[in-house]
Short mmCIF file of C-alpha atoms in Angstrom, two decimals:
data_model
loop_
_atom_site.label_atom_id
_atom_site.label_comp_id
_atom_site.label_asym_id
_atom_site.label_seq_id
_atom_site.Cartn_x
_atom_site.Cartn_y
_atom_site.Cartn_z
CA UNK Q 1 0.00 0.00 0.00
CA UNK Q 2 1.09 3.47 -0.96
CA UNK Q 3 1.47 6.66 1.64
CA UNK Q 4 -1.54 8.65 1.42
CA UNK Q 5 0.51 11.69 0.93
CA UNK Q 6 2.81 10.40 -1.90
CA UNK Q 7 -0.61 8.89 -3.49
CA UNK Q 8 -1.94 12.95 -2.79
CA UNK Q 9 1.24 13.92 -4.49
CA UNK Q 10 0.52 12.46 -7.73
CA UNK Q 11 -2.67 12.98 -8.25
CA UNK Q 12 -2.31 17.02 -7.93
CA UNK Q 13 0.18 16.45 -10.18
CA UNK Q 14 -1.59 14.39 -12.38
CA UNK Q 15 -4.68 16.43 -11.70
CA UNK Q 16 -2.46 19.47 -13.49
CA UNK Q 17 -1.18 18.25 -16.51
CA UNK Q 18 -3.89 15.23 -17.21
CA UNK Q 19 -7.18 16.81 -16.68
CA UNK Q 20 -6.77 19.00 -19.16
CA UNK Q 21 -5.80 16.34 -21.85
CA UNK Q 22 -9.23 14.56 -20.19
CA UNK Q 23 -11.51 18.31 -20.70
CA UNK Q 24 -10.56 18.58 -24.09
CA UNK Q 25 -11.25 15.09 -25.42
CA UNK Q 26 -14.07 14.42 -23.68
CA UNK Q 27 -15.24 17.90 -24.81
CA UNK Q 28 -15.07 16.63 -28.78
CA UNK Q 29 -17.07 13.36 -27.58
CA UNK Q 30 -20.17 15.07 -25.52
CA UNK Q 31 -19.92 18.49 -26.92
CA UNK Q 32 -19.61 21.74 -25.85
CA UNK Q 33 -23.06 21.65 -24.41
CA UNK Q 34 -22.43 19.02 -21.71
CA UNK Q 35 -18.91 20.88 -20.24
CA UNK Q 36 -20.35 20.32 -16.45
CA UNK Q 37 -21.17 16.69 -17.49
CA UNK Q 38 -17.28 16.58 -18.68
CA UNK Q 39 -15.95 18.39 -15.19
CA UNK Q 40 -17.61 15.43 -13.42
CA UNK Q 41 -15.97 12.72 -15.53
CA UNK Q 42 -12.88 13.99 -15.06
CA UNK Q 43 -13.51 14.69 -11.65
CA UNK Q 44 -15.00 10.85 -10.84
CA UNK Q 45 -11.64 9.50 -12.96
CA UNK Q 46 -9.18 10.78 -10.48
CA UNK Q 47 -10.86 9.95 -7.19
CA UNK Q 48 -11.25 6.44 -8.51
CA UNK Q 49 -7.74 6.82 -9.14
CA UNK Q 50 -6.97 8.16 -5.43
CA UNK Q 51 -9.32 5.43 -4.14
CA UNK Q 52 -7.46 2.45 -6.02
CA UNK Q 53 -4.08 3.58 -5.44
CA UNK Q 54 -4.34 3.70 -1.73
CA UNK Q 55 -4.79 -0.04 -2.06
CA UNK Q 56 -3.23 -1.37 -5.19
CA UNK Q 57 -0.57 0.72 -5.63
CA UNK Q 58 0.14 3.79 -8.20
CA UNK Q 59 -0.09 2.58 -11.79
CA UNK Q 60 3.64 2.18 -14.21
CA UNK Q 61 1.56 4.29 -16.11
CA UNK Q 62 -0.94 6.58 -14.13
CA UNK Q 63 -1.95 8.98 -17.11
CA UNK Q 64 -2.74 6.12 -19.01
CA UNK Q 65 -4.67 4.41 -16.52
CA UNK Q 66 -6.63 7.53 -15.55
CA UNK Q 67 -7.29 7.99 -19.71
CA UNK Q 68 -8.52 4.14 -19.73
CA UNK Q 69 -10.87 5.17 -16.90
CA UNK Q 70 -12.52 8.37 -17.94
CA UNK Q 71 -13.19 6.30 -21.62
CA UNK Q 72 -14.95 3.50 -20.32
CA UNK Q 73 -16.88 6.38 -18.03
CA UNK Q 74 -17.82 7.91 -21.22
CA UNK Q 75 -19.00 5.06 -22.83
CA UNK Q 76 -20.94 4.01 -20.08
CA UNK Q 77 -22.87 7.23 -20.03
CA UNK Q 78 -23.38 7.23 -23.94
CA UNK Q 79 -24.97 3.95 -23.85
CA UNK Q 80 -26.83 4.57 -20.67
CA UNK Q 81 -28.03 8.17 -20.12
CA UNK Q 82 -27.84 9.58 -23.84
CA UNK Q 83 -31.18 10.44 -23.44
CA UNK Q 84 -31.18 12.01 -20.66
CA UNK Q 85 -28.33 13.95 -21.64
CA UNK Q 86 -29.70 14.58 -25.48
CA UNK Q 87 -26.23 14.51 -26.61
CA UNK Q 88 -25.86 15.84 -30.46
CA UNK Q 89 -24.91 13.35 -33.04
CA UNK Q 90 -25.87 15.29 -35.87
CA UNK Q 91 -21.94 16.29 -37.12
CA UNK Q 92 -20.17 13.62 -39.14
CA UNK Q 93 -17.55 13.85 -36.71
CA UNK Q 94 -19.49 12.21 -33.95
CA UNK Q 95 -22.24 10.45 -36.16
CA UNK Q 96 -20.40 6.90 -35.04
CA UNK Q 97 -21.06 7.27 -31.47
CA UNK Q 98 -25.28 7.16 -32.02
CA UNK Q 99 -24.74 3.26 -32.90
CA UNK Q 100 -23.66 0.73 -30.39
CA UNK Q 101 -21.86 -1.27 -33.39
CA UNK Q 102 -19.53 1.76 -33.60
CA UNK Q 103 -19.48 3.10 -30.34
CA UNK Q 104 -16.07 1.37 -28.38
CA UNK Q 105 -14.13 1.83 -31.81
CA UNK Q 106 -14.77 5.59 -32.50
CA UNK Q 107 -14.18 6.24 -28.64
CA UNK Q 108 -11.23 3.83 -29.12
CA UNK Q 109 -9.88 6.92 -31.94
CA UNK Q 110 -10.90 9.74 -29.67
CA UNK Q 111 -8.30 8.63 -26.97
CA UNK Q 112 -5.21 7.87 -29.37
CA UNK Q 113 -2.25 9.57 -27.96
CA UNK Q 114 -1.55 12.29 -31.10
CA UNK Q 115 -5.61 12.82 -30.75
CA UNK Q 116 -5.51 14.17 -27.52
CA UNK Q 117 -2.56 15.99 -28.23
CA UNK Q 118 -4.09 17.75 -30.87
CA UNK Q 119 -7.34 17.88 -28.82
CA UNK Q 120 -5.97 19.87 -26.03
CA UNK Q 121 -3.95 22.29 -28.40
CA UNK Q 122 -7.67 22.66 -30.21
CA UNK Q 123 -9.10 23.50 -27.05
CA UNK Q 124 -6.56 26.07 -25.63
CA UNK Q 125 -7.56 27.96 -29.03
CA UNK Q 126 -10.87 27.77 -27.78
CA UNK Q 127 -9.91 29.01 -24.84
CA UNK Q 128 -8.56 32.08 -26.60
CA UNK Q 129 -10.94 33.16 -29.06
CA UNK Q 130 -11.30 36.84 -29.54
CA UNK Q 131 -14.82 37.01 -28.43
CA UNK Q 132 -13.91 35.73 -24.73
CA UNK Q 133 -12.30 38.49 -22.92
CA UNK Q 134 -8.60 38.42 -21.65
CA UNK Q 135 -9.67 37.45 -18.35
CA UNK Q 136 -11.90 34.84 -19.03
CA UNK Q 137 -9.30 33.42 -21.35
CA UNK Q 138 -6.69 33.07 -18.43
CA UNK Q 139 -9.87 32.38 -15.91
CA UNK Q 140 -10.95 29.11 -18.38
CA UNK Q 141 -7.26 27.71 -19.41
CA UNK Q 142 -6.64 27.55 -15.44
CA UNK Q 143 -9.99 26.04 -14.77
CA UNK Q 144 -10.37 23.41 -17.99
CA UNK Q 145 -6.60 23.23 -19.26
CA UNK Q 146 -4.06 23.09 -16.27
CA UNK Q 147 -6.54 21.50 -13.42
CA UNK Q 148 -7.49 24.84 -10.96
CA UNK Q 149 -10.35 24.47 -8.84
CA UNK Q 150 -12.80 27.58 -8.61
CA UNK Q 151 -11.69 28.42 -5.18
CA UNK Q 152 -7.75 28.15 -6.07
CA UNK Q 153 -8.05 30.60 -9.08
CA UNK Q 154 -9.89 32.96 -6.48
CA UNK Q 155 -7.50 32.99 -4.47
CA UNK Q 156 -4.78 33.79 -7.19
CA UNK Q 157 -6.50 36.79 -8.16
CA UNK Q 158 -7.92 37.82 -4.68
CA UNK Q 159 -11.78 37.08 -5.70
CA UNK Q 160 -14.64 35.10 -4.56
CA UNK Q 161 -15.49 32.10 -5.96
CA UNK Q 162 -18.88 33.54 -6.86
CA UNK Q 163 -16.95 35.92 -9.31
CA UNK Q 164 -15.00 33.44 -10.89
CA UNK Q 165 -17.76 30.83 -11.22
CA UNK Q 166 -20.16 33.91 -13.19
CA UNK Q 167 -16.69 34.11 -15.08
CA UNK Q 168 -16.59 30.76 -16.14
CA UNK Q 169 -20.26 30.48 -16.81
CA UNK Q 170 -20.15 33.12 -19.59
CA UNK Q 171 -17.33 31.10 -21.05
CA UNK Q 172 -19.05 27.71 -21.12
CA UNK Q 173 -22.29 29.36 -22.26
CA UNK Q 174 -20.24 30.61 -25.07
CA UNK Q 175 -19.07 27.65 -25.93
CA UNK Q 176 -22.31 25.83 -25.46
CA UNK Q 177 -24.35 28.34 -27.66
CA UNK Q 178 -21.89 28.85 -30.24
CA UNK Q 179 -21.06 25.28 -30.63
CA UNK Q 180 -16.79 25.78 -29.81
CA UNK Q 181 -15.15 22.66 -30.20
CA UNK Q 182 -11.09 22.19 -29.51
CA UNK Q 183 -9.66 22.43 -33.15
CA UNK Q 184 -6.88 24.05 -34.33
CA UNK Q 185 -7.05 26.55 -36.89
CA UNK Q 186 -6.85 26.68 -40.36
CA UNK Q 187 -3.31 28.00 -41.95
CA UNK Q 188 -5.06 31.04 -42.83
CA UNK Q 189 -6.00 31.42 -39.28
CA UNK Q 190 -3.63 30.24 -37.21
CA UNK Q 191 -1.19 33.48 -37.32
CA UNK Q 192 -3.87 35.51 -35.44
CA UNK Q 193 -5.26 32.89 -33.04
CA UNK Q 194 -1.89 31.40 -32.25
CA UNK Q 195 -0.67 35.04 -31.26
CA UNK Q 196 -3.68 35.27 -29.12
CA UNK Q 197 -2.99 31.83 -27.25
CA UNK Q 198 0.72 33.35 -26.89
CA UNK Q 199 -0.42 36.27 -25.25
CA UNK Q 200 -2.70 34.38 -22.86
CA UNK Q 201 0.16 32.41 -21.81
CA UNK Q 202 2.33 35.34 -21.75
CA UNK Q 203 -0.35 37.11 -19.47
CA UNK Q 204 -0.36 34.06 -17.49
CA UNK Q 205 2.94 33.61 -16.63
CA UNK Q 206 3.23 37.48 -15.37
CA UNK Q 207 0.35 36.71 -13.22
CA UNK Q 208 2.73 34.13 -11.54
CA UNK Q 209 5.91 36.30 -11.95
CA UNK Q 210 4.58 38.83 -10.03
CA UNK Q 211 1.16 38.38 -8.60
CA UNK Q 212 -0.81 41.33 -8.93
CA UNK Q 213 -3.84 40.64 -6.38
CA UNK Q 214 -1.61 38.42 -3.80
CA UNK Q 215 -0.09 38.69 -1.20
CA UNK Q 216 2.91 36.11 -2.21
CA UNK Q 217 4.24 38.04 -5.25
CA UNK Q 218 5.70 35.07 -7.16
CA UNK Q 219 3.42 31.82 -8.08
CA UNK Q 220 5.32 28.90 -9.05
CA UNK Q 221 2.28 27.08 -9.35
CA UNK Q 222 1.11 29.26 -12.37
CA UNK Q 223 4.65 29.79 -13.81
CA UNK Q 224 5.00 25.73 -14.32
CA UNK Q 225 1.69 25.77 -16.20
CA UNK Q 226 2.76 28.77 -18.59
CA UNK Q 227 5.65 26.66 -19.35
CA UNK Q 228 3.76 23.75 -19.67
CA UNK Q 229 1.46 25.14 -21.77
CA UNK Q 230 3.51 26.89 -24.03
CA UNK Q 231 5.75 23.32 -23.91
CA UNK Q 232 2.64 21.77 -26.24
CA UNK Q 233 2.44 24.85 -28.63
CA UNK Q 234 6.47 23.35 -28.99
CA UNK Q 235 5.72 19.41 -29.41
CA UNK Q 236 3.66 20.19 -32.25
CA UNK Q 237 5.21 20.86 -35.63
CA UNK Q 238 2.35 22.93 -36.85
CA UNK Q 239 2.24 25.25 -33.49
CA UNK Q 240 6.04 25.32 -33.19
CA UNK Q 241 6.69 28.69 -35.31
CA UNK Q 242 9.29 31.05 -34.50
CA UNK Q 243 7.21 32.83 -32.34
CA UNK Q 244 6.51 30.46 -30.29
CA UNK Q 245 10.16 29.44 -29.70
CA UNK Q 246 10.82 33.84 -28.48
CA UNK Q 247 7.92 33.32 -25.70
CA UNK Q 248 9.24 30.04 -24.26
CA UNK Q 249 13.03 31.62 -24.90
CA UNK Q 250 11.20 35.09 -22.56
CA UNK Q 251 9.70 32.84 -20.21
CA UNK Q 252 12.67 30.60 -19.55
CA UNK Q 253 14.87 33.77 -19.17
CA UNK Q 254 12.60 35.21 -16.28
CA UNK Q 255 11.98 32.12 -14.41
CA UNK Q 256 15.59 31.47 -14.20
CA UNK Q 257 15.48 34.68 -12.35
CA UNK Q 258 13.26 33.49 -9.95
CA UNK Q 259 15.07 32.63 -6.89
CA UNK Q 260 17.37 35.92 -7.04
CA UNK Q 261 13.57 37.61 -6.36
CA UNK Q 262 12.37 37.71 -2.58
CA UNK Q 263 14.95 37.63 0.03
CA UNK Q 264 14.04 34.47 2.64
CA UNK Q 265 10.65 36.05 4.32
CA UNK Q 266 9.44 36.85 1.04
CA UNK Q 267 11.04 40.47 0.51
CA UNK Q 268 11.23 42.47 -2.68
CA UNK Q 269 14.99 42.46 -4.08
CA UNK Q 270 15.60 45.33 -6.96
CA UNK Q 271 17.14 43.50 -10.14
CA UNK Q 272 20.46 45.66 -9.39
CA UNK Q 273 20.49 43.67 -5.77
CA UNK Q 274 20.02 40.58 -6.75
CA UNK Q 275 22.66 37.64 -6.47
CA UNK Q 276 22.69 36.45 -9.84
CA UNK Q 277 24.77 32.87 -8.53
CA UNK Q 278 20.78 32.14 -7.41
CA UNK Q 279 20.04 32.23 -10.94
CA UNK Q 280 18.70 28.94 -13.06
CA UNK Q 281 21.61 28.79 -15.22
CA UNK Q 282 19.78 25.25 -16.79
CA UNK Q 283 16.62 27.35 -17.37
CA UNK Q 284 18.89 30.40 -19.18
CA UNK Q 285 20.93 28.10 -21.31
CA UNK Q 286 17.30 26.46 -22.23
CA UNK Q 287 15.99 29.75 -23.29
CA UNK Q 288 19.42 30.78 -24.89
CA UNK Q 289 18.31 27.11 -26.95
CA UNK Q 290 14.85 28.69 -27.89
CA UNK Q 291 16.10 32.34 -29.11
CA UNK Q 292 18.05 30.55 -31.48
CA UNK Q 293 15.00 28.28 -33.17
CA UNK Q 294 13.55 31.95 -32.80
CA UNK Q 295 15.48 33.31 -35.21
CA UNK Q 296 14.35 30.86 -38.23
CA UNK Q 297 12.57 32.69 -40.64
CA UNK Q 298 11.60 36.46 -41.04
CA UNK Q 299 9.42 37.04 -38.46
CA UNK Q 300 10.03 39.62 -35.48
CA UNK Q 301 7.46 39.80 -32.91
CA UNK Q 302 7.24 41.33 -29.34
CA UNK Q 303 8.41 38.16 -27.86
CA UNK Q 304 11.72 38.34 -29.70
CA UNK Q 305 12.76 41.57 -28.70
CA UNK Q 306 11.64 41.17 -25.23
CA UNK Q 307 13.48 37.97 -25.25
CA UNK Q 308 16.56 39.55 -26.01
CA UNK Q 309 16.18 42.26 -23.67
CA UNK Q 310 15.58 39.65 -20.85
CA UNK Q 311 18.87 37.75 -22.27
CA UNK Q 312 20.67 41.05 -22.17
CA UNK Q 313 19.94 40.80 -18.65
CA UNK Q 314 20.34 37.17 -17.59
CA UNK Q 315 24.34 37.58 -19.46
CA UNK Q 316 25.32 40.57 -17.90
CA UNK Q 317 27.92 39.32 -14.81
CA UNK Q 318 26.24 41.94 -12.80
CA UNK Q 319 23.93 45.39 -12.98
CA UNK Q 320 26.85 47.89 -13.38
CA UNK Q 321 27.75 46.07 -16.26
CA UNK Q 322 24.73 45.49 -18.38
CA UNK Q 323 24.51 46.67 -21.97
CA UNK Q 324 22.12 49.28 -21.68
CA UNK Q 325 22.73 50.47 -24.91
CA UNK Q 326 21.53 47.71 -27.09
CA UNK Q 327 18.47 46.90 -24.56
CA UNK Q 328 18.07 50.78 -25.49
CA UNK Q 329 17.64 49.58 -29.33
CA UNK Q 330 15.41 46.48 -28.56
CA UNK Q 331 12.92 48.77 -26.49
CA UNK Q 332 13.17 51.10 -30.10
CA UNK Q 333 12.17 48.36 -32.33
CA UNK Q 334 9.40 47.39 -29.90
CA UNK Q 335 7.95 50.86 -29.92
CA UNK Q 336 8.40 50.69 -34.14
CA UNK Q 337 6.10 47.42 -33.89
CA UNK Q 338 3.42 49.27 -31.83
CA UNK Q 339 3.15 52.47 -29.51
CA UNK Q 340 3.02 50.36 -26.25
CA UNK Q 341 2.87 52.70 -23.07
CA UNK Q 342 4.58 50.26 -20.83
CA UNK Q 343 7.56 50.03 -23.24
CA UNK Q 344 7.79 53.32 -23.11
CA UNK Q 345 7.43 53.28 -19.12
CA UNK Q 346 9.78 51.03 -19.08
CA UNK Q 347 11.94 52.73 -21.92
CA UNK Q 348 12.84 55.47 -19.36
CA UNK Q 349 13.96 52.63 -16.80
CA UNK Q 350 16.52 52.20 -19.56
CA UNK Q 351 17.23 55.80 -20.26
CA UNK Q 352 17.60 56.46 -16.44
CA UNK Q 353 20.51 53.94 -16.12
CA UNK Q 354 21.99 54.94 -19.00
CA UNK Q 355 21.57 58.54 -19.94
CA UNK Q 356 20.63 60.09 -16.70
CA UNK Q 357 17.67 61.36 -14.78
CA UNK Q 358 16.91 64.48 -17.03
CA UNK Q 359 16.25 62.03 -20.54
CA UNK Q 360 14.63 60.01 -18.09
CA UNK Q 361 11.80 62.41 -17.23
CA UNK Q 362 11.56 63.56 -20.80
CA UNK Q 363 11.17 60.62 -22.26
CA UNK Q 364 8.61 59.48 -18.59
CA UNK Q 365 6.40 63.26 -19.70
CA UNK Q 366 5.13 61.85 -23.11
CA UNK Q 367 3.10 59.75 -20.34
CA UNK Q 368 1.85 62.42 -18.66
CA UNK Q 369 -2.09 62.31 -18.71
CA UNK Q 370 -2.45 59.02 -19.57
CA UNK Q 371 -5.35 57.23 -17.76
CA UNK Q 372 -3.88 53.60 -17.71
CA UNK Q 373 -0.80 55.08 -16.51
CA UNK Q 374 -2.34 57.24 -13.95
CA UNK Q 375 -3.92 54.15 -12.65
CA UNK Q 376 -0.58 52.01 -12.86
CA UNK Q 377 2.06 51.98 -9.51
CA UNK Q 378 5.31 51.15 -11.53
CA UNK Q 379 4.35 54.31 -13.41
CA UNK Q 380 4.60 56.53 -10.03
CA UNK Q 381 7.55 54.71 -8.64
CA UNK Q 382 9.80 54.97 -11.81
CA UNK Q 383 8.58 58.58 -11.78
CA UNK Q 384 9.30 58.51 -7.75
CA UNK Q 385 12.90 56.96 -8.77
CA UNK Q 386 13.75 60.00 -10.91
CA UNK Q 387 12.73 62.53 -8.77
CA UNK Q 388 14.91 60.93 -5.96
CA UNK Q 389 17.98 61.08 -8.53
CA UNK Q 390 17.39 64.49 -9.73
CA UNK Q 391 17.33 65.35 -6.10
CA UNK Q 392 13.44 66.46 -5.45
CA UNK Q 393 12.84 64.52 -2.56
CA UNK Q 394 9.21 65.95 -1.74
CA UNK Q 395 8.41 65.01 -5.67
CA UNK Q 396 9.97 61.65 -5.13
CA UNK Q 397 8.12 61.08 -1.91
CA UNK Q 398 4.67 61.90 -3.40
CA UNK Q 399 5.08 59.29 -6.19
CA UNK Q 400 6.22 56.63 -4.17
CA UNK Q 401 3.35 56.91 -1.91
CA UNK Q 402 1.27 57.39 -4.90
CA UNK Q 403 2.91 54.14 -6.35
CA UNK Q 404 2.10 52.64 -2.68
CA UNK Q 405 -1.36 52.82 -2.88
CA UNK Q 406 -1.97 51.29 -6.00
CA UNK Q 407 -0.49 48.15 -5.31
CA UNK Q 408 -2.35 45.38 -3.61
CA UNK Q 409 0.89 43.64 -2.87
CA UNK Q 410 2.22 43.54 0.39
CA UNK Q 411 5.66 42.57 -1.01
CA UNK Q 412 6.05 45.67 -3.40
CA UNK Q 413 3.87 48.32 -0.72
CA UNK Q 414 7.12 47.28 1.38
CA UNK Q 415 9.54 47.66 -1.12
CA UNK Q 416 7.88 51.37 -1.34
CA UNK Q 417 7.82 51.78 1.80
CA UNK Q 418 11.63 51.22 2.68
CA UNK Q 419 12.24 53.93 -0.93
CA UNK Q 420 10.35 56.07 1.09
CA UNK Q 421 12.16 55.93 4.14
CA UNK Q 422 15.08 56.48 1.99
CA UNK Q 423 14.47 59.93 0.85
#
């Protein structure tokens, strides 16, 4: 007999990168308009699999075995409750699972290893389809895709459940009345709808990065399932465009940069603080790997430049000595792609170390006005930051308090704090 907790062990890990396989195929076998009838599938699959393990033992191959489980469930409820449930047989692509004499084969095909590989790349487009707002996107490839429960993905973003469950009823609805199915897109579509699963996943992993509505700034629960997801946009030859190569090569840059982040009781450290010997050299050579598929053919997006600027970063031996100038250039060529006004907020971080204060706040004033900005607390303490080098410690005070309020994190209202205390 296994330890409960190793058994507990597995399954949350298996619950995060299986269930999601399990959503999307058994998605394309009841349709879109049974989603809570495929939650409970998946759900019943893994406790039978907590349940049997405790006694027998975890599986050689537990995936596998939880797979082999959720398809017999599904067959079981076609031939027993498809009435009740009404299910829609009417597409050709699920006209074989109205018979009995086709019924075990066709469900056979559904759970074929490159089918639910291409299944649960289908449904993170579905996840990301322009008509489902950013938040919802994130909100339903946490819920259906990497295995959150309600109450978990509340607590990332500092929300009730109640919020997040209306959240992911609009989703499902919108599946449900507008028939989405997992599928990948169409050549002529995939350049648009695979930037907008990139940018979900890019959106995701800053969520874990630096946790906007928590109070533990970095979530290494949500990083792993950026990478993880972004990982499957990789195994697939289609998916695996240069593109995608720059946001794995930017995300493996940052997370090596993880553990140079807090100090021990969870403390902001400044990038020019930072102990760079704490960085993942494994994860930097990894993304060094994934600039260079990058650069295959002609395209330049967002994720390439910021890629290099992150590189610029992760090769410099320490802050004194990083190559402001050609970060200067990348931050350029991302304004030439589109007028961004975080680049240029964080432009002026760039012009501060390199040029001084005074270009600084000249280049920080083109900002001046701007609601989003207004709104935003890096704006105010890079503003703060100026002030405090230019000398104008009641200017630099106001922003920083400024800056202080608008954060929700305890870990960067601190971090203010002690700038604060400085002037």
């Amino acid at each position: 007999m296994s330890k409960p907790s190793h058994i507990h062990q597995v399954v949350n890990h298996l619950f995060r990168q299986a269930s999601g396989k399990m959503v999307a195929v058994l998605v394309k076998i009841f349709g879109p308009e049974n989603y809570s009838l495929v939650e409970d599938v998946v759900q019943d699959a893994l406790l039978t699999g907590l349940e049997t393990w405790k006694f027998n033992g975890i599986p050689d191959n537990p995936e596998a075995w939880l797979f082999r489980v959720a398809k017999n469930k599904a067959i079981d409820i076609i031939r027993k409750e498809k009435h009740h449930y009404n299910f829609d047989f009417s597409d050709t692509e699920r006209l074989a699972l109205s018979t009995e004499y086709t019924l075990a084969t066709t469900i056979d095909h559904y759970w074929q290893e490159q089918h639910i590989k291409d299944d649960f790349l289908g449904m993170m487009f579905a996840c990301c389809l322009p008509e489902i707002s950013p938040e919802n996107q994130i909100t339903i490839m946490l819920k259906s895709l990497c295995g959150f429960s309600t109450k978990e993905i509340a607590r990332a973003f500092l929300t009730t459940e109640d919020t997040i469950s209306k959240r992911l009823y609009r989703t499902k609805e919108y599946f449900r009345t507008n028939h989405i199915k997992p599928r990948i897109p169409a050549p002529d579509q995939l350049p648009q709808q695979l930037h907008a699963v990139l940018n979900c996943i890019y959106l995701l992993f800053n969520e874990g990065y630096s946790a906007t509505q928590n109070n533990k700034l970095v979530r290494e629960d949500i990083i792993e399932q950026a990478l993880f997801l972004c990982q499957q946009l990789l195994d697939n030859a289609y998916t695996r465009q240069p593109r995608t190569c720059a946001l794995m090569a930017l995300l493996c840059f940052h997370a090596a940069r993880v553990a140079g982040r807090l100090t021990p009781d969870g403390a902001l450290i400044p990038l020019a603080a930072q102990d760079r010997r704490q960085w993942d050299q494994s994860l930097i050579r990894a993304g060094n790997d994934w600039m260079n598929k990058a650069a295959s053919g002609q395209d330049v997006s967002p994720f390439h430049l910021e890629a290099a600027i992150a590189y610029q970063h992760c090769i410099a031996p320490d802050y004194a000595a990083t190559n402001w100038k050609i970060i200067l250039t990348y931050y350029d060529a991302l304004l030439s792609l589109a007028h961004d006004p975080v680049v240029v907020l964080n432009r002026s971080i760039v012009l501060l170390e390199s040029a001084g204060p005074q270009q600084a706040l000249q280049a920080l004033q083109t900002l001046e006005g701007h609601r989003q900005m207004a709104r935003y607390y890096l704006y105010h303490a890079v503003l703060g930051e100026i002030y405090k080098r230019l000398g104008e410690k009641e200017k630099a005070v106001a922003c920083f308090k400024q800056a202080r309020v608008l954060t929700t994190s305890t870990q960067e209202q601190g971090f203010l704090a002690k700038k604060i205390a400085e002037c």
